[in-house]
Amino acid sequence: MVCWDPRIEEMPKEELQRMQYKLLKSLVYRLYSFSPFYHDRMKEQKVHPDDIRQLSDVKILPFMFKRDLRDGYPDKIFTASQDELVRYHVSSGTTGKPTVVGYTQNDIDLWTTSLARALTSAGLGRGDVIQVSYGYGLFTGGLGLHYGAERIGATVLPTSVGNTERQIELMQDLGSTAIACTPSYLLHMGEVAEKMGVSIKKDTKLRTGILGAEPWTESMRNRMQEWLGIRAIDIYGTSELSGPMFTECTEQKGFHVWGDLALTEVIDPKTEEPVTPGEKGELTITILKKEALPMIRYRIGDITSMDDSPCTCGRTHPRIQRITGRVDDMLIIRGINVFPSQVEYALMTIPEVGQHFQIVVERKGALDDMLVRVELNRESFSDKITDIMAIRQKVEHRLLNALNVKADVELVEPGSLPRFEGKSKKVIDKRSM
Ligand code: DLL
């Protein structure tokens, strides 16, 4: 087995747990002493750092939620000052305000280390050409994978998203051996390549896909592996934790979550008690060494199960299984997180729009398409096509600004969308039908 850091990756389980306990204890002391946010939370929950006497005591600590980041927008709960930060990334919040994550140099180094271990476990290293086709910028995918790939000595081809024909030409000309992108973008790329008369399997050197940022299935994996001639590796992470951090190894049996960096719990979202390994629940993560934006028991909202059996690759760190859903209503459109509450928030700033809307998501070819049907209010409803066109443009523009992903807009007559007596069904996701 080739490891990036064998001393850590093959560490006996008991030793790893002792290390996690020490890290947890010092994290809790640090935050109790220096973070007003965590201090207050712990006081409210009547927990003192001295109460943490063993690793399993993590369960007496308060949870943290995405809404805490929104309430602390942009940097109220950071535990580093601006002059200690070397970077910001920004992702969708649940309403109008996005979520901002700040990084110290140590935070970037740990994130990069996590990805260096992950990419090595996926069989990549020096000599590989890794085409990074995740978005570069506020999204964590591009820059995260970029730094991780450089750290393992691979050559990075930073194509970012889009301009697909050019990406395929570069893939051929520069001999990309791996690509990092969303699974749906790779499917799209495969289709565009075929239209260009290029078979990714036969006419390129591509052998590995590092695919994630959105849910996908085992059957999609099988199809891609067969059709494109690659090993399709799942990669997971979220901006709040830093970005993409964990992948499967070449055994493809779940994500290795590096225990010296993160403490993983899977809990029943209703009882908030831990579930047994193998049982599904909500992923809750404590990042043990983060400086600028520490996360204790962060309720990510993703559904998975824990697997603490040793991996056949020899690595000893716990694994989590493929993400099978969410506990909330977050949608992922072309790799971008969209909350229906964000759509509502954006629409309600437009005076011509009524109270009701509906989101329809479907997959056209390999890519996701989002349509937002919006009821106009009585005063704005008009037969004049120019008026309607102007409102539609305004709504499309406002949604693009709020969501960072394009939505088609259909304006409909007041009263024409379905009404519900119980919970309203604002989203029709045809991808899961
Ligand atoms: O999507 C980080 C990332 C970039 C992961 C590149 C992998 C590759 P966010 O935009 O904050 O960060 O979205 C995080 O996306 O809570 C999951 O719901 C979903 N997600 C990410 N990876 C997977 C995956 C990045 N492999 C949210 N399978 C997470 C299923 C995933 N869902």
JSON list of C-alpha atoms in Angstrom, two decimals, residues 45-262:
[
{"chain": "A", "resi": 45, "resn": "GLN", "atom": "CA", "xyz": [-25.56, 23.35, 27.83]},
{"chain": "A", "resi": 46, "resn": "LYS", "atom": "CA", "xyz": [-23.91, 23.38, 31.30]},
{"chain": "A", "resi": 47, "resn": "VAL", "atom": "CA", "xyz": [-20.76, 21.74, 29.97]},
{"chain": "A", "resi": 48, "resn": "HIS", "atom": "CA", "xyz": [-17.28, 22.60, 31.19]},
{"chain": "A", "resi": 49, "resn": "PRO", "atom": "CA", "xyz": [-14.09, 21.42, 29.43]},
{"chain": "A", "resi": 50, "resn": "ASP", "atom": "CA", "xyz": [-13.24, 19.41, 32.60]},
{"chain": "A", "resi": 51, "resn": "ASP", "atom": "CA", "xyz": [-16.30, 17.25, 31.87]},
{"chain": "A", "resi": 52, "resn": "ILE", "atom": "CA", "xyz": [-14.56, 15.78, 28.80]},
{"chain": "A", "resi": 53, "resn": "ARG", "atom": "CA", "xyz": [-12.85, 12.77, 30.41]},
{"chain": "A", "resi": 54, "resn": "GLN", "atom": "CA", "xyz": [-12.89, 10.32, 27.53]},
{"chain": "A", "resi": 55, "resn": "LEU", "atom": "CA", "xyz": [-13.46, 10.42, 23.77]},
{"chain": "A", "resi": 56, "resn": "SER", "atom": "CA", "xyz": [-17.10, 9.34, 23.98]},
{"chain": "A", "resi": 57, "resn": "ASP", "atom": "CA", "xyz": [-17.81, 12.45, 26.12]},
{"chain": "A", "resi": 58, "resn": "VAL", "atom": "CA", "xyz": [-17.93, 14.35, 22.84]},
{"chain": "A", "resi": 59, "resn": "LYS", "atom": "CA", "xyz": [-21.65, 13.60, 22.96]},
{"chain": "A", "resi": 60, "resn": "ILE", "atom": "CA", "xyz": [-22.23, 16.05, 25.83]},
{"chain": "A", "resi": 61, "resn": "LEU", "atom": "CA", "xyz": [-20.95, 18.96, 23.74]},
{"chain": "A", "resi": 62, "resn": "PRO", "atom": "CA", "xyz": [-23.45, 21.27, 21.98]},
{"chain": "A", "resi": 63, "resn": "PHE", "atom": "CA", "xyz": [-24.16, 20.85, 18.27]},
{"chain": "A", "resi": 64, "resn": "MET", "atom": "CA", "xyz": [-23.39, 23.45, 15.64]},
{"chain": "A", "resi": 65, "resn": "PHE", "atom": "CA", "xyz": [-25.57, 24.15, 12.59]},
{"chain": "A", "resi": 66, "resn": "LYS", "atom": "CA", "xyz": [-25.31, 25.98, 9.28]},
{"chain": "A", "resi": 67, "resn": "ARG", "atom": "CA", "xyz": [-27.67, 28.60, 10.68]},
{"chain": "A", "resi": 68, "resn": "ASP", "atom": "CA", "xyz": [-24.98, 29.47, 13.28]},
{"chain": "A", "resi": 69, "resn": "LEU", "atom": "CA", "xyz": [-22.71, 30.52, 10.42]},
{"chain": "A", "resi": 70, "resn": "ARG", "atom": "CA", "xyz": [-25.52, 32.54, 8.87]},
{"chain": "A", "resi": 71, "resn": "ASP", "atom": "CA", "xyz": [-26.26, 34.26, 12.19]},
{"chain": "A", "resi": 72, "resn": "GLY", "atom": "CA", "xyz": [-22.56, 34.98, 12.59]},
{"chain": "A", "resi": 73, "resn": "TYR", "atom": "CA", "xyz": [-22.22, 36.39, 9.04]},
{"chain": "A", "resi": 74, "resn": "PRO", "atom": "CA", "xyz": [-19.68, 37.16, 7.82]},
{"chain": "A", "resi": 75, "resn": "ASP", "atom": "CA", "xyz": [-16.98, 36.44, 10.43]},
{"chain": "A", "resi": 76, "resn": "LYS", "atom": "CA", "xyz": [-18.45, 36.91, 13.92]},
{"chain": "A", "resi": 77, "resn": "ILE", "atom": "CA", "xyz": [-17.62, 33.39, 15.06]},
{"chain": "A", "resi": 78, "resn": "PHE", "atom": "CA", "xyz": [-14.12, 33.24, 13.57]},
{"chain": "A", "resi": 79, "resn": "THR", "atom": "CA", "xyz": [-11.40, 32.63, 16.15]},
{"chain": "A", "resi": 80, "resn": "ALA", "atom": "CA", "xyz": [-8.67, 34.27, 14.09]},
{"chain": "A", "resi": 81, "resn": "SER", "atom": "CA", "xyz": [-8.42, 37.95, 13.23]},
{"chain": "A", "resi": 82, "resn": "GLN", "atom": "CA", "xyz": [-8.49, 39.13, 9.62]},
{"chain": "A", "resi": 83, "resn": "ASP", "atom": "CA", "xyz": [-4.72, 39.67, 9.49]},
{"chain": "A", "resi": 84, "resn": "GLU", "atom": "CA", "xyz": [-4.18, 35.99, 10.37]},
{"chain": "A", "resi": 85, "resn": "LEU", "atom": "CA", "xyz": [-6.35, 34.82, 7.46]},
{"chain": "A", "resi": 86, "resn": "VAL", "atom": "CA", "xyz": [-4.86, 33.89, 4.10]},
{"chain": "A", "resi": 87, "resn": "ARG", "atom": "CA", "xyz": [-8.09, 33.07, 2.27]},
{"chain": "A", "resi": 88, "resn": "TYR", "atom": "CA", "xyz": [-11.90, 33.16, 2.21]},
{"chain": "A", "resi": 89, "resn": "HIS", "atom": "CA", "xyz": [-14.27, 30.77, 0.47]},
{"chain": "A", "resi": 90, "resn": "VAL", "atom": "CA", "xyz": [-18.01, 31.40, 0.25]},
{"chain": "A", "resi": 91, "resn": "SER", "atom": "CA", "xyz": [-20.92, 28.98, -0.23]},
{"chain": "A", "resi": 92, "resn": "SER", "atom": "CA", "xyz": [-24.70, 29.12, -0.27]},
{"chain": "A", "resi": 93, "resn": "GLY", "atom": "CA", "xyz": [-26.46, 29.87, 2.97]},
{"chain": "A", "resi": 94, "resn": "THR", "atom": "CA", "xyz": [-30.01, 28.82, 3.70]},
{"chain": "A", "resi": 95, "resn": "THR", "atom": "CA", "xyz": [-31.41, 32.30, 2.97]},
{"chain": "A", "resi": 96, "resn": "GLY", "atom": "CA", "xyz": [-30.12, 35.52, 1.49]},
{"chain": "A", "resi": 97, "resn": "LYS", "atom": "CA", "xyz": [-26.75, 35.52, 3.23]},
{"chain": "A", "resi": 98, "resn": "PRO", "atom": "CA", "xyz": [-24.04, 33.13, 2.08]},
{"chain": "A", "resi": 99, "resn": "THR", "atom": "CA", "xyz": [-21.72, 31.23, 4.41]},
{"chain": "A", "resi": 100, "resn": "VAL", "atom": "CA", "xyz": [-18.18, 32.54, 4.68]},
{"chain": "A", "resi": 101, "resn": "VAL", "atom": "CA", "xyz": [-15.24, 30.36, 5.70]},
{"chain": "A", "resi": 102, "resn": "GLY", "atom": "CA", "xyz": [-11.88, 31.92, 6.60]},
{"chain": "A", "resi": 103, "resn": "TYR", "atom": "CA", "xyz": [-8.57, 30.02, 6.57]},
{"chain": "A", "resi": 104, "resn": "THR", "atom": "CA", "xyz": [-5.28, 30.58, 8.32]},
{"chain": "A", "resi": 105, "resn": "GLN", "atom": "CA", "xyz": [-2.14, 29.20, 6.65]},
{"chain": "A", "resi": 106, "resn": "ASN", "atom": "CA", "xyz": [-2.33, 26.18, 8.98]},
{"chain": "A", "resi": 107, "resn": "ASP", "atom": "CA", "xyz": [-5.94, 25.57, 7.95]},
{"chain": "A", "resi": 108, "resn": "ILE", "atom": "CA", "xyz": [-4.91, 25.53, 4.27]},
{"chain": "A", "resi": 109, "resn": "ASP", "atom": "CA", "xyz": [-2.00, 23.20, 5.08]},
{"chain": "A", "resi": 110, "resn": "LEU", "atom": "CA", "xyz": [-4.21, 20.71, 6.92]},
{"chain": "A", "resi": 111, "resn": "TRP", "atom": "CA", "xyz": [-6.82, 20.75, 4.17]},
{"chain": "A", "resi": 112, "resn": "THR", "atom": "CA", "xyz": [-4.10, 20.16, 1.59]},
{"chain": "A", "resi": 113, "resn": "THR", "atom": "CA", "xyz": [-2.62, 17.32, 3.70]},
{"chain": "A", "resi": 114, "resn": "SER", "atom": "CA", "xyz": [-6.03, 15.69, 3.91]},
{"chain": "A", "resi": 115, "resn": "LEU", "atom": "CA", "xyz": [-6.36, 15.79, 0.12]},
{"chain": "A", "resi": 116, "resn": "ALA", "atom": "CA", "xyz": [-2.77, 14.66, -0.45]},
{"chain": "A", "resi": 117, "resn": "ARG", "atom": "CA", "xyz": [-3.49, 11.53, 1.62]},
{"chain": "A", "resi": 118, "resn": "ALA", "atom": "CA", "xyz": [-6.81, 11.06, -0.16]},
{"chain": "A", "resi": 119, "resn": "LEU", "atom": "CA", "xyz": [-5.43, 11.40, -3.70]},
{"chain": "A", "resi": 120, "resn": "THR", "atom": "CA", "xyz": [-2.56, 9.05, -2.86]},
{"chain": "A", "resi": 121, "resn": "SER", "atom": "CA", "xyz": [-5.04, 6.50, -1.50]},
{"chain": "A", "resi": 122, "resn": "ALA", "atom": "CA", "xyz": [-6.93, 6.82, -4.80]},
{"chain": "A", "resi": 123, "resn": "GLY", "atom": "CA", "xyz": [-3.80, 5.68, -6.62]},
{"chain": "A", "resi": 124, "resn": "LEU", "atom": "CA", "xyz": [-2.49, 9.05, -7.82]},
{"chain": "A", "resi": 125, "resn": "GLY", "atom": "CA", "xyz": [0.96, 10.57, -7.46]},
{"chain": "A", "resi": 126, "resn": "ARG", "atom": "CA", "xyz": [4.02, 11.89, -9.24]},
{"chain": "A", "resi": 127, "resn": "GLY", "atom": "CA", "xyz": [3.74, 11.39, -13.00]},
{"chain": "A", "resi": 128, "resn": "ASP", "atom": "CA", "xyz": [-0.02, 11.90, -13.06]},
{"chain": "A", "resi": 129, "resn": "VAL", "atom": "CA", "xyz": [-1.59, 14.79, -14.92]},
{"chain": "A", "resi": 130, "resn": "ILE", "atom": "CA", "xyz": [-4.67, 15.83, -12.94]},
{"chain": "A", "resi": 131, "resn": "GLN", "atom": "CA", "xyz": [-7.19, 17.95, -14.79]},
{"chain": "A", "resi": 132, "resn": "VAL", "atom": "CA", "xyz": [-9.07, 19.99, -12.22]},
{"chain": "A", "resi": 133, "resn": "SER", "atom": "CA", "xyz": [-12.47, 20.73, -13.72]},
{"chain": "A", "resi": 134, "resn": "TYR", "atom": "CA", "xyz": [-14.17, 21.88, -10.53]},
{"chain": "A", "resi": 135, "resn": "GLY", "atom": "CA", "xyz": [-14.92, 25.59, -10.39]},
{"chain": "A", "resi": 136, "resn": "TYR", "atom": "CA", "xyz": [-12.06, 27.79, -9.19]},
{"chain": "A", "resi": 137, "resn": "GLY", "atom": "CA", "xyz": [-13.02, 30.76, -7.06]},
{"chain": "A", "resi": 138, "resn": "LEU", "atom": "CA", "xyz": [-15.40, 31.06, -4.15]},
{"chain": "A", "resi": 139, "resn": "PHE", "atom": "CA", "xyz": [-16.28, 27.35, -4.49]},
{"chain": "A", "resi": 140, "resn": "THR", "atom": "CA", "xyz": [-13.79, 25.12, -2.70]},
{"chain": "A", "resi": 141, "resn": "GLY", "atom": "CA", "xyz": [-13.55, 22.35, -5.33]},
{"chain": "A", "resi": 142, "resn": "GLY", "atom": "CA", "xyz": [-11.05, 23.92, -7.76]},
{"chain": "A", "resi": 143, "resn": "LEU", "atom": "CA", "xyz": [-8.48, 25.41, -5.41]},
{"chain": "A", "resi": 144, "resn": "GLY", "atom": "CA", "xyz": [-8.79, 22.54, -2.91]},
{"chain": "A", "resi": 145, "resn": "LEU", "atom": "CA", "xyz": [-8.00, 19.83, -5.47]},
{"chain": "A", "resi": 146, "resn": "HIS", "atom": "CA", "xyz": [-5.39, 22.05, -7.08]},
{"chain": "A", "resi": 147, "resn": "TYR", "atom": "CA", "xyz": [-3.31, 22.35, -3.89]},
{"chain": "A", "resi": 148, "resn": "GLY", "atom": "CA", "xyz": [-3.81, 18.67, -3.00]},
{"chain": "A", "resi": 149, "resn": "ALA", "atom": "CA", "xyz": [-2.67, 17.51, -6.45]},
{"chain": "A", "resi": 150, "resn": "GLU", "atom": "CA", "xyz": [0.41, 19.74, -6.38]},
{"chain": "A", "resi": 151, "resn": "ARG", "atom": "CA", "xyz": [1.30, 18.45, -2.91]},
{"chain": "A", "resi": 152, "resn": "ILE", "atom": "CA", "xyz": [1.53, 14.86, -4.18]},
{"chain": "A", "resi": 153, "resn": "GLY", "atom": "CA", "xyz": [3.81, 15.95, -7.00]},
{"chain": "A", "resi": 154, "resn": "ALA", "atom": "CA", "xyz": [1.27, 15.50, -9.79]},
{"chain": "A", "resi": 155, "resn": "THR", "atom": "CA", "xyz": [1.02, 17.99, -12.65]},
{"chain": "A", "resi": 156, "resn": "VAL", "atom": "CA", "xyz": [-2.14, 20.10, -12.44]},
{"chain": "A", "resi": 157, "resn": "LEU", "atom": "CA", "xyz": [-4.14, 21.17, -15.46]},
{"chain": "A", "resi": 158, "resn": "PRO", "atom": "CA", "xyz": [-6.42, 23.86, -13.96]},
{"chain": "A", "resi": 159, "resn": "THR", "atom": "CA", "xyz": [-9.18, 23.94, -16.57]},
{"chain": "A", "resi": 160, "resn": "SER", "atom": "CA", "xyz": [-12.01, 24.85, -14.15]},
{"chain": "A", "resi": 161, "resn": "VAL", "atom": "CA", "xyz": [-15.58, 24.23, -15.40]},
{"chain": "A", "resi": 162, "resn": "GLY", "atom": "CA", "xyz": [-16.94, 24.87, -18.90]},
{"chain": "A", "resi": 163, "resn": "ASN", "atom": "CA", "xyz": [-15.51, 25.21, -22.40]},
{"chain": "A", "resi": 164, "resn": "THR", "atom": "CA", "xyz": [-15.90, 21.47, -22.71]},
{"chain": "A", "resi": 165, "resn": "GLU", "atom": "CA", "xyz": [-14.52, 20.93, -26.23]},
{"chain": "A", "resi": 166, "resn": "ARG", "atom": "CA", "xyz": [-11.32, 22.72, -25.28]},
{"chain": "A", "resi": 167, "resn": "GLN", "atom": "CA", "xyz": [-11.09, 20.60, -22.12]},
{"chain": "A", "resi": 168, "resn": "ILE", "atom": "CA", "xyz": [-11.27, 17.45, -24.24]},
{"chain": "A", "resi": 169, "resn": "GLU", "atom": "CA", "xyz": [-8.57, 18.69, -26.63]},
{"chain": "A", "resi": 170, "resn": "LEU", "atom": "CA", "xyz": [-6.30, 19.54, -23.70]},
{"chain": "A", "resi": 171, "resn": "MET", "atom": "CA", "xyz": [-7.03, 16.19, -22.08]},
{"chain": "A", "resi": 172, "resn": "GLN", "atom": "CA", "xyz": [-5.75, 14.53, -25.24]},
{"chain": "A", "resi": 173, "resn": "ASP", "atom": "CA", "xyz": [-2.84, 16.86, -25.96]},
{"chain": "A", "resi": 174, "resn": "LEU", "atom": "CA", "xyz": [-1.45, 17.02, -22.41]},
{"chain": "A", "resi": 175, "resn": "GLY", "atom": "CA", "xyz": [-2.26, 13.42, -21.53]},
{"chain": "A", "resi": 176, "resn": "SER", "atom": "CA", "xyz": [-4.49, 13.92, -18.47]},
{"chain": "A", "resi": 177, "resn": "THR", "atom": "CA", "xyz": [-4.48, 10.69, -16.47]},
{"chain": "A", "resi": 178, "resn": "ALA", "atom": "CA", "xyz": [-7.06, 11.87, -13.94]},
{"chain": "A", "resi": 179, "resn": "ILE", "atom": "CA", "xyz": [-9.91, 14.33, -13.82]},
{"chain": "A", "resi": 180, "resn": "ALA", "atom": "CA", "xyz": [-11.52, 15.94, -10.79]},
{"chain": "A", "resi": 181, "resn": "CYS", "atom": "CA", "xyz": [-15.06, 17.21, -11.43]},
{"chain": "A", "resi": 182, "resn": "THR", "atom": "CA", "xyz": [-18.70, 16.48, -10.63]},
{"chain": "A", "resi": 183, "resn": "PRO", "atom": "CA", "xyz": [-19.93, 13.11, -11.91]},
{"chain": "A", "resi": 184, "resn": "SER", "atom": "CA", "xyz": [-22.55, 14.84, -14.04]},
{"chain": "A", "resi": 185, "resn": "TYR", "atom": "CA", "xyz": [-19.94, 17.06, -15.68]},
{"chain": "A", "resi": 186, "resn": "LEU", "atom": "CA", "xyz": [-17.85, 14.02, -16.58]},
{"chain": "A", "resi": 187, "resn": "LEU", "atom": "CA", "xyz": [-20.91, 12.37, -18.12]},
{"chain": "A", "resi": 188, "resn": "HIS", "atom": "CA", "xyz": [-21.50, 15.53, -20.14]},
{"chain": "A", "resi": 189, "resn": "MET", "atom": "CA", "xyz": [-17.86, 15.58, -21.17]},
{"chain": "A", "resi": 190, "resn": "GLY", "atom": "CA", "xyz": [-18.13, 11.96, -22.35]},
{"chain": "A", "resi": 191, "resn": "GLU", "atom": "CA", "xyz": [-21.11, 12.88, -24.53]},
{"chain": "A", "resi": 192, "resn": "VAL", "atom": "CA", "xyz": [-19.44, 15.98, -26.00]},
{"chain": "A", "resi": 193, "resn": "ALA", "atom": "CA", "xyz": [-16.29, 13.93, -26.69]},
{"chain": "A", "resi": 194, "resn": "GLU", "atom": "CA", "xyz": [-18.33, 11.39, -28.64]},
{"chain": "A", "resi": 195, "resn": "LYS", "atom": "CA", "xyz": [-19.88, 14.19, -30.72]},
{"chain": "A", "resi": 196, "resn": "MET", "atom": "CA", "xyz": [-16.31, 15.31, -31.50]},
{"chain": "A", "resi": 197, "resn": "GLY", "atom": "CA", "xyz": [-15.45, 11.75, -32.56]},
{"chain": "A", "resi": 198, "resn": "VAL", "atom": "CA", "xyz": [-13.27, 11.18, -29.47]},
{"chain": "A", "resi": 199, "resn": "SER", "atom": "CA", "xyz": [-13.62, 8.12, -27.23]},
{"chain": "A", "resi": 200, "resn": "ILE", "atom": "CA", "xyz": [-12.36, 8.97, -23.74]},
{"chain": "A", "resi": 201, "resn": "LYS", "atom": "CA", "xyz": [-11.70, 5.27, -23.17]},
{"chain": "A", "resi": 202, "resn": "LYS", "atom": "CA", "xyz": [-9.68, 4.70, -26.35]},
{"chain": "A", "resi": 203, "resn": "ASP", "atom": "CA", "xyz": [-8.31, 8.08, -27.37]},
{"chain": "A", "resi": 204, "resn": "THR", "atom": "CA", "xyz": [-7.14, 9.55, -24.02]},
{"chain": "A", "resi": 205, "resn": "LYS", "atom": "CA", "xyz": [-4.93, 8.47, -21.12]},
{"chain": "A", "resi": 206, "resn": "LEU", "atom": "CA", "xyz": [-7.66, 9.18, -18.56]},
{"chain": "A", "resi": 207, "resn": "ARG", "atom": "CA", "xyz": [-7.74, 6.39, -15.94]},
{"chain": "A", "resi": 208, "resn": "THR", "atom": "CA", "xyz": [-9.14, 7.99, -12.76]},
{"chain": "A", "resi": 209, "resn": "GLY", "atom": "CA", "xyz": [-12.07, 10.25, -11.97]},
{"chain": "A", "resi": 210, "resn": "ILE", "atom": "CA", "xyz": [-12.22, 12.07, -8.62]},
{"chain": "A", "resi": 211, "resn": "LEU", "atom": "CA", "xyz": [-15.93, 12.69, -8.59]},
{"chain": "A", "resi": 212, "resn": "GLY", "atom": "CA", "xyz": [-18.16, 14.35, -6.02]},
{"chain": "A", "resi": 213, "resn": "ALA", "atom": "CA", "xyz": [-19.75, 17.57, -4.74]},
{"chain": "A", "resi": 214, "resn": "GLU", "atom": "CA", "xyz": [-23.15, 16.04, -5.55]},
{"chain": "A", "resi": 215, "resn": "PRO", "atom": "CA", "xyz": [-24.93, 12.74, -4.91]},
{"chain": "A", "resi": 216, "resn": "TRP", "atom": "CA", "xyz": [-24.41, 9.89, -7.37]},
{"chain": "A", "resi": 217, "resn": "THR", "atom": "CA", "xyz": [-25.03, 6.18, -7.30]},
{"chain": "A", "resi": 218, "resn": "GLU", "atom": "CA", "xyz": [-23.25, 2.87, -7.59]},
{"chain": "A", "resi": 219, "resn": "SER", "atom": "CA", "xyz": [-24.99, 2.20, -10.91]},
{"chain": "A", "resi": 220, "resn": "MET", "atom": "CA", "xyz": [-23.71, 5.52, -12.28]},
{"chain": "A", "resi": 221, "resn": "ARG", "atom": "CA", "xyz": [-20.25, 4.50, -11.14]},
{"chain": "A", "resi": 222, "resn": "ASN", "atom": "CA", "xyz": [-20.48, 1.19, -12.99]},
{"chain": "A", "resi": 223, "resn": "ARG", "atom": "CA", "xyz": [-21.68, 2.87, -16.17]},
{"chain": "A", "resi": 224, "resn": "MET", "atom": "CA", "xyz": [-18.92, 5.48, -16.11]},
{"chain": "A", "resi": 225, "resn": "GLN", "atom": "CA", "xyz": [-16.19, 2.97, -15.38]},
{"chain": "A", "resi": 226, "resn": "GLU", "atom": "CA", "xyz": [-17.29, 0.77, -18.25]},
{"chain": "A", "resi": 227, "resn": "TRP", "atom": "CA", "xyz": [-18.00, 3.55, -20.77]},
{"chain": "A", "resi": 228, "resn": "LEU", "atom": "CA", "xyz": [-15.04, 5.85, -20.04]},
{"chain": "A", "resi": 229, "resn": "GLY", "atom": "CA", "xyz": [-12.49, 3.22, -18.98]},
{"chain": "A", "resi": 230, "resn": "ILE", "atom": "CA", "xyz": [-11.74, 4.91, -15.65]},
{"chain": "A", "resi": 231, "resn": "ARG", "atom": "CA", "xyz": [-11.73, 4.06, -11.96]},
{"chain": "A", "resi": 232, "resn": "ALA", "atom": "CA", "xyz": [-14.42, 6.37, -10.58]},
{"chain": "A", "resi": 233, "resn": "ILE", "atom": "CA", "xyz": [-13.52, 7.49, -7.05]},
{"chain": "A", "resi": 234, "resn": "ASP", "atom": "CA", "xyz": [-16.04, 9.28, -4.83]},
{"chain": "A", "resi": 235, "resn": "ILE", "atom": "CA", "xyz": [-14.85, 12.45, -3.06]},
{"chain": "A", "resi": 236, "resn": "TYR", "atom": "CA", "xyz": [-16.66, 14.19, -0.21]},
{"chain": "A", "resi": 237, "resn": "GLY", "atom": "CA", "xyz": [-16.48, 17.36, 1.80]},
{"chain": "A", "resi": 238, "resn": "THR", "atom": "CA", "xyz": [-18.28, 20.59, 2.50]},
{"chain": "A", "resi": 239, "resn": "SER", "atom": "CA", "xyz": [-17.07, 24.18, 2.55]},
{"chain": "A", "resi": 240, "resn": "GLU", "atom": "CA", "xyz": [-17.68, 24.53, 6.29]},
{"chain": "A", "resi": 241, "resn": "LEU", "atom": "CA", "xyz": [-15.18, 21.73, 7.00]},
{"chain": "A", "resi": 242, "resn": "SER", "atom": "CA", "xyz": [-12.72, 23.40, 4.55]},
{"chain": "A", "resi": 243, "resn": "GLY", "atom": "CA", "xyz": [-13.87, 21.89, 1.24]},
{"chain": "A", "resi": 244, "resn": "PRO", "atom": "CA", "xyz": [-13.36, 18.48, -0.39]},
{"chain": "A", "resi": 245, "resn": "MET", "atom": "CA", "xyz": [-11.34, 16.43, 2.12]},
{"chain": "A", "resi": 246, "resn": "PHE", "atom": "CA", "xyz": [-12.07, 12.71, 1.99]},
{"chain": "A", "resi": 247, "resn": "THR", "atom": "CA", "xyz": [-12.09, 10.16, -0.82]},
{"chain": "A", "resi": 248, "resn": "GLU", "atom": "CA", "xyz": [-12.39, 6.46, -1.23]},
{"chain": "A", "resi": 249, "resn": "CYS", "atom": "CA", "xyz": [-9.16, 4.53, -1.67]},
{"chain": "A", "resi": 250, "resn": "THR", "atom": "CA", "xyz": [-8.63, 2.23, -4.66]},
{"chain": "A", "resi": 251, "resn": "GLU", "atom": "CA", "xyz": [-10.74, -0.42, -2.85]},
{"chain": "A", "resi": 252, "resn": "GLN", "atom": "CA", "xyz": [-13.74, 1.92, -3.36]},
{"chain": "A", "resi": 253, "resn": "LYS", "atom": "CA", "xyz": [-15.38, 0.94, -0.06]},
{"chain": "A", "resi": 254, "resn": "GLY", "atom": "CA", "xyz": [-16.36, 4.27, 1.51]},
{"chain": "A", "resi": 255, "resn": "PHE", "atom": "CA", "xyz": [-14.60, 7.54, 2.36]},
{"chain": "A", "resi": 256, "resn": "HIS", "atom": "CA", "xyz": [-11.60, 7.39, 4.71]},
{"chain": "A", "resi": 257, "resn": "VAL", "atom": "CA", "xyz": [-12.18, 10.16, 7.24]},
{"chain": "A", "resi": 258, "resn": "TRP", "atom": "CA", "xyz": [-8.76, 11.03, 8.67]},
{"chain": "A", "resi": 259, "resn": "GLY", "atom": "CA", "xyz": [-9.22, 10.57, 12.41]},
{"chain": "A", "resi": 260, "resn": "ASP", "atom": "CA", "xyz": [-6.35, 12.85, 13.41]},
{"chain": "A", "resi": 261, "resn": "LEU", "atom": "CA", "xyz": [-8.13, 15.72, 11.63]},
{"chain": "A", "resi": 262, "resn": "ALA", "atom": "CA", "xyz": [-11.79, 14.92, 12.16]}
]
